[in-house]
């Protein structure tokens, strides 16, 4: 058998430990080929909402596959896509009226960036070629998404990327006494940037409330309200990348529900199908949509993917949203279990930066170790926990079927792991 047949994502294959072969999932747990059980504390790259192999979603997928598995989405439509958009439309701000499908978080961002750019192009404004984004942001791995990201993953590709201006992100944690000061510095910097470039900026893109891959960094709602009103005043579009924060990760259906100023574009993916199938949406306004109407194809949005609006994925999404409506109590319980769990971690001098937003909790581990990240990952796994620290940042972002007891036990195990590593 060729052991190196598969090239895994975000993996340095040279020194990587052999991939764990997972054969089954059930609720919050995954099972490997040797019969070991792991609690999935990161929802498998943040996609799983209701637990693995959820029977109701599996059934919805099966039933849809028997009826219509796929059809070209240009010139044709179908009931699952229509029903999904109607459902979502009743849950999001009224101004977000037009739904554009794609297949993953990166493409949902790519679509928003291209739409924002082409909106101005179609108006005859060829100068608005810049985008604004935050330091530490991650919006995906396609070229456009990389151009507005700044999480350190994509530096090799700088010369291929288009220009975007980065502003500092004043991230905060429980007991942070300097946050006001940090926010003021950023707001002053933002005004300077806007004074110089606002005529050239097409849109601001951000992960509202929590930056995911950049280190689960959290900011205050009041800061975002101030940033967004400065942006809106200048007629610059606002893109909310809720690929990670969507579907109650931040405690509300979308982070936008907590923020006063609503976006012109909303990008969603990951949890949309409950973690079963790839699907994404870029949702925008009538104003933007209308700018693409005209008598020739040139004004239209020339973008699409083979599996756009796959009916099976749409059926999974409809079922997932239905289940989600009955999960609110669990979501509140996860938040309070996180707060209790972080209290347990407070005992350790090796842990700092404790923070929580909705169902997401994170903290930093401080140890002298040549490869702390790999060591933590390995030790967590050997304790039956699937956790994937970002550098020295450990975070928990569990599926909503997890119990408070399972969360608290996990925090106790995490503390044991952290205390068990020797400083080198
Ligand atoms: C905020 C955010 N945007 C975009 C993406 C890219 O999504 P995908 O991996 O589905 O392309 C991610 C992925 O982690 C993300 O967290």
Tab-separated table of C-alpha atoms and ligand atoms in Angstrom:
chain	number	residue	atom	x	y	z
A	1	UNK	CA	0.000	0.000	0.000
A	2	UNK	CA	1.315	3.479	-0.878
A	3	UNK	CA	1.097	5.313	2.450
A	4	UNK	CA	1.611	8.694	0.821
A	5	UNK	CA	-1.178	8.573	-1.731
A	6	UNK	CA	-3.143	11.395	-0.153
A	7	UNK	CA	-1.867	14.963	0.310
A	8	UNK	CA	-3.694	16.364	3.336
A	9	UNK	CA	-4.655	20.048	3.776
A	10	UNK	CA	-2.725	22.366	6.116
A	11	UNK	CA	-0.281	19.547	6.894
A	12	UNK	CA	3.519	19.423	6.721
A	13	UNK	CA	3.574	15.890	5.385
A	14	UNK	CA	7.277	15.319	6.078
A	15	UNK	CA	7.061	15.109	9.832
A	16	UNK	CA	3.384	14.468	10.278
A	17	UNK	CA	2.187	11.607	12.421
A	18	UNK	CA	0.122	9.067	10.469
A	19	UNK	CA	-3.448	10.290	9.966
A	20	UNK	CA	-5.987	8.767	12.283
A	21	UNK	CA	-8.462	6.665	10.340
A	22	UNK	CA	-11.981	7.514	11.472
A	23	UNK	CA	-14.605	4.933	10.639
A	24	UNK	CA	-17.695	6.189	12.388
A	25	UNK	CA	-19.248	9.215	14.055
A	26	UNK	CA	-22.070	9.360	16.571
A	27	UNK	CA	-23.232	12.577	18.255
A	28	UNK	CA	-20.248	14.427	19.689
A	29	UNK	CA	-17.961	11.403	19.212
A	30	UNK	CA	-15.722	9.988	16.494
A	31	UNK	CA	-14.448	6.402	16.495
A	32	UNK	CA	-11.199	5.201	14.919
A	33	UNK	CA	-10.382	1.889	13.288
A	34	UNK	CA	-8.867	0.576	16.557
A	35	UNK	CA	-12.057	1.223	18.484
A	36	UNK	CA	-10.823	4.400	20.230
A	37	UNK	CA	-13.352	7.152	20.906
A	38	UNK	CA	-12.700	10.911	20.598
A	39	UNK	CA	-14.926	13.757	21.671
A	40	UNK	CA	-15.060	16.275	18.809
A	41	UNK	CA	-14.488	19.589	20.591
A	42	UNK	CA	-13.948	21.560	17.371
A	43	UNK	CA	-16.908	20.317	15.334
A	44	UNK	CA	-14.504	18.927	12.704
A	45	UNK	CA	-13.170	22.236	11.342
A	46	UNK	CA	-16.205	24.083	12.674
A	47	UNK	CA	-18.779	22.538	10.372
A	48	UNK	CA	-20.726	20.118	12.530
A	49	UNK	CA	-23.701	21.586	14.380
A	50	UNK	CA	-25.838	18.750	15.720
A	51	UNK	CA	-23.407	15.862	16.103
A	52	UNK	CA	-22.028	13.292	13.678
A	53	UNK	CA	-24.235	11.087	11.506
A	54	UNK	CA	-27.406	12.827	12.659
A	55	UNK	CA	-30.175	10.471	11.492
A	56	UNK	CA	-32.677	13.194	10.507
A	57	UNK	CA	-30.186	14.944	8.231
A	58	UNK	CA	-29.057	11.576	6.833
A	59	UNK	CA	-32.691	10.778	6.013
A	60	UNK	CA	-33.281	14.177	4.371
A	61	UNK	CA	-30.205	13.583	2.192
A	62	UNK	CA	-31.354	10.081	1.235
A	63	UNK	CA	-34.860	11.227	0.335
A	64	UNK	CA	-33.580	14.115	-1.783
A	65	UNK	CA	-31.047	11.875	-3.577
A	66	UNK	CA	-33.878	9.581	-4.640
A	67	UNK	CA	-35.780	12.535	-6.114
A	68	UNK	CA	-33.185	14.819	-7.738
A	69	UNK	CA	-29.463	14.624	-7.062
A	70	UNK	CA	-28.349	17.623	-9.105
A	71	UNK	CA	-29.258	19.927	-11.965
A	72	UNK	CA	-27.442	22.796	-13.673
A	73	UNK	CA	-28.386	25.987	-11.795
A	74	UNK	CA	-28.239	28.403	-14.745
A	75	UNK	CA	-31.620	28.431	-16.473
A	76	UNK	CA	-32.968	25.873	-13.976
A	77	UNK	CA	-33.990	25.969	-10.342
A	78	UNK	CA	-35.446	23.552	-7.807
A	79	UNK	CA	-37.551	23.353	-4.671
A	80	UNK	CA	-34.770	22.694	-2.090
A	81	UNK	CA	-32.876	25.858	-3.149
A	82	UNK	CA	-36.043	27.958	-3.118
A	83	UNK	CA	-37.165	26.600	0.262
A	84	UNK	CA	-33.731	27.107	1.824
A	85	UNK	CA	-33.549	30.744	0.686
A	86	UNK	CA	-37.111	31.432	1.870
A	87	UNK	CA	-36.275	29.956	5.258
A	88	UNK	CA	-33.032	31.933	5.621
A	89	UNK	CA	-34.713	35.073	4.365
A	90	UNK	CA	-37.164	34.929	7.295
A	91	UNK	CA	-34.204	34.771	9.723
A	92	UNK	CA	-31.932	37.575	8.499
A	93	UNK	CA	-32.321	41.369	8.163
A	94	UNK	CA	-34.879	42.484	5.552
A	95	UNK	CA	-32.275	44.309	3.490
A	96	UNK	CA	-30.520	41.022	2.575
A	97	UNK	CA	-32.749	39.837	-0.253
A	98	UNK	CA	-30.623	38.157	-2.934
A	99	UNK	CA	-29.023	34.740	-2.479
A	100	UNK	CA	-26.060	33.558	-4.570
A	101	UNK	CA	-24.965	29.945	-4.080
A	102	UNK	CA	-21.468	28.453	-4.130
A	103	UNK	CA	-19.748	25.512	-2.459
A	104	UNK	CA	-17.425	26.577	0.370
A	105	UNK	CA	-16.467	29.470	2.600
A	106	UNK	CA	-13.653	30.721	0.378
A	107	UNK	CA	-15.897	30.929	-2.683
A	108	UNK	CA	-18.621	32.712	-0.713
A	109	UNK	CA	-15.995	35.358	0.122
A	110	UNK	CA	-14.607	35.411	-3.426
A	111	UNK	CA	-18.143	36.062	-4.706
A	112	UNK	CA	-18.723	38.940	-2.261
A	113	UNK	CA	-15.400	40.587	-3.194
A	114	UNK	CA	-16.090	40.234	-6.916
A	115	UNK	CA	-19.651	41.500	-6.584
A	116	UNK	CA	-18.528	44.542	-4.572
A	117	UNK	CA	-15.837	45.318	-7.147
A	118	UNK	CA	-18.104	44.784	-10.138
A	119	UNK	CA	-20.872	46.873	-8.565
A	120	UNK	CA	-18.597	49.926	-8.788
A	121	UNK	CA	-17.293	48.859	-12.198
A	122	UNK	CA	-20.833	48.623	-13.561
A	123	UNK	CA	-21.487	52.143	-12.203
A	124	UNK	CA	-18.527	53.392	-14.238
A	125	UNK	CA	-16.282	53.793	-11.176
A	126	UNK	CA	-13.027	52.053	-12.093
A	127	UNK	CA	-11.046	53.521	-9.182
A	128	UNK	CA	-12.557	51.494	-6.354
A	129	UNK	CA	-10.057	48.663	-6.473
A	130	UNK	CA	-9.009	48.470	-2.826
A	131	UNK	CA	-10.388	46.398	0.021
A	132	UNK	CA	-10.083	46.951	3.727
A	133	UNK	CA	-9.675	44.119	6.233
A	134	UNK	CA	-8.321	43.413	9.712
A	135	UNK	CA	-4.930	42.160	10.815
A	136	UNK	CA	-5.212	38.511	11.773
A	137	UNK	CA	-8.208	37.862	9.541
A	138	UNK	CA	-8.696	34.635	7.617
A	139	UNK	CA	-11.202	34.493	4.769
A	140	UNK	CA	-10.117	31.368	2.893
A	141	UNK	CA	-7.459	30.009	0.554
A	142	UNK	CA	-8.521	31.169	-2.914
A	143	UNK	CA	-6.591	34.118	-4.346
A	144	UNK	CA	-9.139	36.819	-3.571
A	145	UNK	CA	-9.815	35.460	-0.092
A	146	UNK	CA	-6.050	35.288	0.564
A	147	UNK	CA	-5.636	38.896	-0.577
A	148	UNK	CA	-7.913	40.147	2.195
A	149	UNK	CA	-6.588	37.694	4.796
A	150	UNK	CA	-3.677	38.322	7.091
A	151	UNK	CA	-3.296	35.324	9.330
A	152	UNK	CA	0.262	34.436	8.289
A	153	UNK	CA	-0.669	31.385	6.202
A	154	UNK	CA	-0.390	32.939	2.759
A	155	UNK	CA	2.773	35.033	2.730
A	156	UNK	CA	4.340	33.110	-0.195
A	157	UNK	CA	1.520	34.271	-2.432
A	158	UNK	CA	1.863	38.020	-1.752
A	159	UNK	CA	2.894	38.827	-5.329
A	160	UNK	CA	-0.175	37.124	-6.741
A	161	UNK	CA	-2.577	38.930	-4.451
A	162	UNK	CA	-4.460	42.170	-5.087
A	163	UNK	CA	-3.986	45.152	-2.840
A	164	UNK	CA	-5.856	45.398	0.416
A	165	UNK	CA	-5.340	47.663	3.400
A	166	UNK	CA	-5.084	46.015	6.801
A	167	UNK	CA	-6.128	47.678	10.024
A	168	UNK	CA	-5.264	46.483	13.510
A	169	UNK	CA	-7.720	44.274	15.376
A	170	UNK	CA	-8.076	45.125	19.088
A	171	UNK	CA	-8.718	41.656	20.423
A	172	UNK	CA	-9.679	41.204	24.024
A	173	UNK	CA	-10.195	38.667	26.813
A	174	UNK	CA	-11.721	38.381	30.266
A	175	UNK	CA	-10.035	40.911	32.574
A	176	UNK	CA	-8.322	42.893	29.765
A	177	UNK	CA	-7.810	46.349	31.314
A	178	UNK	CA	-6.340	48.020	28.227
A	179	UNK	CA	-9.063	47.394	25.709
A	180	UNK	CA	-10.445	50.970	25.563
A	181	UNK	CA	-6.992	52.318	24.819
A	182	UNK	CA	-6.315	49.671	22.145
A	183	UNK	CA	-9.633	50.409	20.450
A	184	UNK	CA	-9.010	54.168	20.398
A	185	UNK	CA	-5.648	53.650	18.668
A	186	UNK	CA	-7.278	51.515	15.965
A	187	UNK	CA	-10.169	53.918	15.462
A	188	UNK	CA	-7.756	56.822	14.988
A	189	UNK	CA	-5.755	54.756	12.509
A	190	UNK	CA	-8.942	53.833	10.662
A	191	UNK	CA	-9.985	57.466	10.255
A	192	UNK	CA	-6.537	58.294	8.817
A	193	UNK	CA	-6.835	55.453	6.300
A	194	UNK	CA	-10.344	56.484	5.346
A	195	UNK	CA	-9.349	60.152	4.932
A	196	UNK	CA	-6.685	59.110	2.465
A	197	UNK	CA	-8.280	56.196	0.597
A	198	UNK	CA	-12.058	56.148	1.015
A	199	UNK	CA	-12.656	57.029	-2.674
A	200	UNK	CA	-10.685	53.980	-3.682
A	201	UNK	CA	-12.085	51.419	-1.243
A	202	UNK	CA	-14.724	49.077	-2.536
A	203	UNK	CA	-15.560	47.243	0.702
A	204	UNK	CA	-14.506	46.335	4.221
A	205	UNK	CA	-14.523	42.610	4.926
A	206	UNK	CA	-14.478	41.211	8.458
A	207	UNK	CA	-15.206	38.193	10.608
A	208	UNK	CA	-17.654	39.819	13.010
A	209	UNK	CA	-16.970	39.366	16.768
A	210	UNK	CA	-14.523	36.439	16.444
A	211	UNK	CA	-11.544	35.960	14.128
A	212	UNK	CA	-11.338	32.205	13.620
A	213	UNK	CA	-8.136	30.834	12.099
A	214	UNK	CA	-6.243	33.972	13.172
A	215	UNK	CA	-6.434	32.630	16.749
A	216	UNK	CA	-10.073	32.769	17.929
A	217	UNK	CA	-9.516	36.445	18.692
A	218	UNK	CA	-12.556	38.282	19.997
A	219	UNK	CA	-13.506	41.959	19.895
A	220	UNK	CA	-16.224	44.041	21.520
A	221	UNK	CA	-19.538	44.783	19.799
A	222	UNK	CA	-19.216	48.489	20.687
A	223	UNK	CA	-15.908	48.656	18.778
A	224	UNK	CA	-17.457	47.108	15.676
A	225	UNK	CA	-20.404	49.504	15.832
A	226	UNK	CA	-18.004	52.454	15.751
A	227	UNK	CA	-15.907	51.014	12.907
A	228	UNK	CA	-18.934	50.159	10.828
A	229	UNK	CA	-20.589	53.539	11.225
A	230	UNK	CA	-17.382	55.230	9.985
A	231	UNK	CA	-17.353	52.859	6.991
A	232	UNK	CA	-21.033	53.290	6.210
A	233	UNK	CA	-20.817	57.102	6.407
A	234	UNK	CA	-18.327	56.981	3.532
A	235	UNK	CA	-20.474	54.746	1.321
A	236	UNK	CA	-18.070	51.799	1.509
A	237	UNK	CA	-19.673	48.346	1.382
A	238	UNK	CA	-19.544	46.040	4.400
A	239	UNK	CA	-18.970	42.301	3.960
A	240	UNK	CA	-19.619	40.065	6.973
A	241	UNK	CA	-17.767	36.793	6.604
A	242	UNK	CA	-19.888	34.624	8.915
A	243	UNK	CA	-18.511	31.379	7.508
A	244	UNK	CA	-17.311	30.459	10.997
A	245	UNK	CA	-19.456	32.686	13.235
A	246	UNK	CA	-22.797	31.738	11.632
A	247	UNK	CA	-25.442	29.395	13.034
A	248	UNK	CA	-25.219	30.373	16.707
A	249	UNK	CA	-21.471	30.050	17.181
A	250	UNK	CA	-21.454	33.525	18.774
A	251	UNK	CA	-24.644	32.931	20.762
A	252	UNK	CA	-27.037	34.452	18.221
A	253	UNK	CA	-28.047	32.958	14.864
A	254	UNK	CA	-25.563	35.277	13.185
A	255	UNK	CA	-23.090	37.673	14.782
A	256	UNK	CA	-24.876	40.415	12.827
A	257	UNK	CA	-27.823	40.039	15.216
A	258	UNK	CA	-25.657	41.634	17.943
A	259	UNK	CA	-24.318	44.470	15.785
A	260	UNK	CA	-26.200	47.711	15.055
A	261	UNK	CA	-25.022	48.239	11.492
A	262	UNK	CA	-26.036	45.536	9.077
A	263	UNK	CA	-23.825	44.345	6.213
A	264	UNK	CA	-24.276	44.703	2.456
A	265	UNK	CA	-22.994	41.139	1.986
A	266	UNK	CA	-23.303	38.126	4.259
A	267	UNK	CA	-21.116	35.067	3.543
A	268	UNK	CA	-22.192	31.779	5.102
A	269	UNK	CA	-21.037	28.178	4.746
A	270	UNK	CA	-19.515	25.593	7.186
A	271	UNK	CA	-22.461	24.898	9.547
A	272	UNK	CA	-25.113	25.548	6.905
A	273	UNK	CA	-25.687	21.830	6.180
A	274	UNK	CA	-25.045	20.797	9.788
A	275	UNK	CA	-21.607	19.618	8.640
A	276	UNK	CA	-22.811	17.036	6.116
A	277	UNK	CA	-22.161	18.525	2.672
A	278	UNK	CA	-20.348	21.481	1.101
A	279	UNK	CA	-22.574	24.488	0.444
A	280	UNK	CA	-22.222	28.261	0.708
A	281	UNK	CA	-24.222	31.425	0.161
A	282	UNK	CA	-23.356	35.056	-0.454
A	283	UNK	CA	-26.423	37.078	0.436
A	284	UNK	CA	-26.745	40.694	-0.640
A	285	UNK	CA	-29.114	43.602	-1.198
A	286	UNK	CA	-31.447	44.756	-3.970
A	287	UNK	CA	-29.201	47.773	-4.574
A	288	UNK	CA	-26.252	45.560	-5.422
A	289	UNK	CA	-28.311	43.078	-7.420
A	290	UNK	CA	-29.920	45.846	-9.503
A	291	UNK	CA	-26.519	47.169	-10.566
A	292	UNK	CA	-25.942	43.926	-12.488
A	293	UNK	CA	-29.136	44.231	-14.541
A	294	UNK	CA	-28.852	45.439	-18.126
A	295	UNK	CA	-29.400	44.640	-21.762
A	296	UNK	CA	-26.108	42.874	-22.297
A	297	UNK	CA	-24.398	39.955	-20.592
A	298	UNK	CA	-21.367	42.109	-19.804
A	299	UNK	CA	-23.137	43.661	-16.789
A	300	UNK	CA	-24.141	40.256	-15.395
A	301	UNK	CA	-22.173	38.410	-12.700
A	302	UNK	CA	-20.086	35.877	-14.650
A	303	UNK	CA	-19.367	33.451	-11.841
A	304	UNK	CA	-20.631	29.940	-11.094
A	305	UNK	CA	-19.595	26.463	-10.028
A	306	UNK	CA	-20.615	23.048	-11.341
A	307	UNK	CA	-22.259	22.024	-8.067
A	308	UNK	CA	-23.874	25.394	-7.356
A	309	UNK	CA	-26.972	24.940	-5.150
A	310	UNK	CA	-26.722	21.167	-5.090
A	311	UNK	CA	-30.238	19.952	-4.148
A	312	UNK	CA	-28.977	17.303	-1.714
A	313	UNK	CA	-26.881	19.880	0.152
A	314	UNK	CA	-29.886	22.253	0.195
A	315	UNK	CA	-32.093	19.495	1.648
A	316	UNK	CA	-29.500	18.871	4.372
A	317	UNK	CA	-29.416	22.630	5.126
A	318	UNK	CA	-33.205	22.886	5.429
A	319	UNK	CA	-33.246	19.982	7.898
A	320	UNK	CA	-30.276	21.375	9.826
A	321	UNK	CA	-32.009	24.741	10.317
A	322	UNK	CA	-35.134	22.943	11.531
A	323	UNK	CA	-33.093	21.049	14.142
A	324	UNK	CA	-31.225	24.226	15.067
A	325	UNK	CA	-34.464	25.889	16.156
A	326	UNK	CA	-34.785	23.242	18.879
A	327	UNK	CA	-31.161	23.600	20.022
A	328	UNK	CA	-31.283	27.052	21.632
A	329	UNK	CA	-31.344	25.669	25.166
A	330	UNK	CA	-28.202	23.581	24.483
A	331	UNK	CA	-26.470	26.600	22.986
A	332	UNK	CA	-27.104	28.626	26.165
A	333	UNK	CA	-25.909	25.676	28.273
A	334	UNK	CA	-22.680	25.393	26.264
A	335	UNK	CA	-21.964	29.052	26.965
A	336	UNK	CA	-22.400	28.619	30.712
A	337	UNK	CA	-20.347	25.394	30.721
A	338	UNK	CA	-17.526	27.300	28.983
A	339	UNK	CA	-17.609	29.972	31.680
A	340	UNK	CA	-17.415	27.329	34.411
A	341	UNK	CA	-14.695	25.470	32.502
A	342	UNK	CA	-12.542	28.557	32.091
A	343	UNK	CA	-12.852	29.034	35.841
A	344	UNK	CA	-11.190	25.633	36.243
A	345	UNK	CA	-8.339	26.704	33.938
A	346	UNK	CA	-7.765	29.935	35.875
A	347	UNK	CA	-5.835	27.855	38.420
A	348	UNK	CA	-2.981	27.324	35.997
A	349	UNK	CA	-0.235	29.916	35.613
A	350	UNK	CA	0.451	28.349	32.229
A	351	UNK	CA	-2.856	29.613	30.828
A	352	UNK	CA	-3.842	33.180	29.912
A	353	UNK	CA	-6.199	35.189	27.703
A	354	UNK	CA	-9.373	33.330	28.712
A	355	UNK	CA	-12.294	34.360	26.514
A	356	UNK	CA	-15.775	33.260	25.495
A	357	UNK	CA	-18.230	34.323	22.834
A	358	UNK	CA	-21.410	32.238	22.626
A	359	UNK	CA	-20.359	28.623	22.077
A	360	UNK	CA	-16.695	29.460	21.380
A	361	UNK	CA	-14.068	29.531	24.133
A	362	UNK	CA	-10.309	30.058	23.788
A	363	UNK	CA	-7.113	30.668	25.754
A	364	UNK	CA	-3.343	30.677	25.338
A	365	UNK	CA	-0.944	28.076	26.755
A	366	UNK	CA	2.525	29.242	27.811
A	367	UNK	CA	5.228	26.597	27.991
A	368	UNK	CA	8.816	26.359	26.850
A	369	UNK	CA	8.590	23.597	24.296
A	370	UNK	CA	10.120	23.228	20.827
A	371	UNK	CA	6.845	22.104	19.292
A	372	UNK	CA	4.111	22.937	21.732
A	373	UNK	CA	1.358	22.820	19.114
A	374	UNK	CA	2.112	19.231	18.042
A	375	UNK	CA	2.693	18.130	21.624
A	376	UNK	CA	-0.657	19.513	22.768
A	377	UNK	CA	-2.485	17.935	19.828
A	378	UNK	CA	-0.902	14.547	20.518
A	379	UNK	CA	-1.636	14.622	24.254
A	380	UNK	CA	-5.220	15.813	23.756
A	381	UNK	CA	-5.827	12.928	21.333
A	382	UNK	CA	-4.364	10.410	23.714
A	383	UNK	CA	-6.883	11.665	26.293
A	384	UNK	CA	-9.689	11.110	23.770
A	385	UNK	CA	-10.168	14.767	22.788
A	386	UNK	CA	-10.154	16.130	19.247
A	387	UNK	CA	-8.670	19.612	19.685
A	388	UNK	CA	-6.555	21.421	17.100
A	389	UNK	CA	-4.753	24.362	18.715
A	390	UNK	CA	-3.843	27.335	16.539
A	391	UNK	CA	-0.222	27.912	17.540
A	392	UNK	CA	-0.402	28.044	21.341
A	393	UNK	CA	-4.092	28.999	21.294
A	394	UNK	CA	-6.422	26.251	22.400
A	395	UNK	CA	-10.094	26.677	21.573
A	396	UNK	CA	-13.304	24.724	22.019
A	397	UNK	CA	-16.100	25.018	19.480
A	398	UNK	CA	-18.212	21.923	20.065
A	399	UNK	CA	-21.289	20.554	18.317
A	400	UNK	CA	-24.539	21.531	20.009
A	401	UNK	CA	-25.446	17.996	21.117
A	402	UNK	CA	-22.592	18.014	23.648
A	403	UNK	CA	-23.640	18.016	27.317
A	404	UNK	CA	-22.451	20.412	30.024
A	405	UNK	CA	-20.873	17.476	31.837
A	406	UNK	CA	-18.886	16.479	28.747
A	407	UNK	CA	-17.632	20.053	28.405
A	408	UNK	CA	-16.604	20.311	32.063
A	409	UNK	CA	-14.831	16.939	31.939
A	410	UNK	CA	-12.986	18.128	28.848
A	411	UNK	CA	-11.776	21.253	30.672
A	412	UNK	CA	-10.503	19.085	33.530
A	413	UNK	CA	-8.657	16.865	31.016
A	414	UNK	CA	-7.224	19.908	29.239
A	415	UNK	CA	-5.859	21.212	32.541
A	416	UNK	CA	-4.263	17.846	33.242
A	417	UNK	CA	-2.626	17.812	29.801
A	418	UNK	CA	-1.288	21.361	30.141
A	419	UNK	CA	0.052	20.712	33.642
A	420	UNK	CA	1.579	17.412	32.524
A	421	UNK	CA	3.938	18.883	29.914
A	422	UNK	CA	7.477	19.576	31.110
A	423	UNK	CA	9.060	22.937	30.268
A	424	UNK	CA	12.085	22.213	28.054
B	1	LIG	C1	-14.152	33.090	8.542
B	1	LIG	C2	-13.828	32.127	7.458
B	1	LIG	N1	-14.016	32.483	6.182
B	1	LIG	C3	-13.754	31.644	5.167
B	1	LIG	C4	-13.258	30.382	5.399
B	1	LIG	C5	-12.977	29.461	4.263
B	1	LIG	O1	-13.926	28.450	4.247
B	1	LIG	P1	-13.625	27.081	3.463
B	1	LIG	O2	-12.586	26.365	4.232
B	1	LIG	O3	-14.953	26.381	3.479
B	1	LIG	O4	-13.200	27.462	2.092
B	1	LIG	C6	-13.036	29.977	6.709
B	1	LIG	C7	-12.485	28.649	6.994
B	1	LIG	O5	-12.033	28.330	8.059
B	1	LIG	C8	-13.320	30.865	7.771
B	1	LIG	O6	-13.130	30.531	9.049
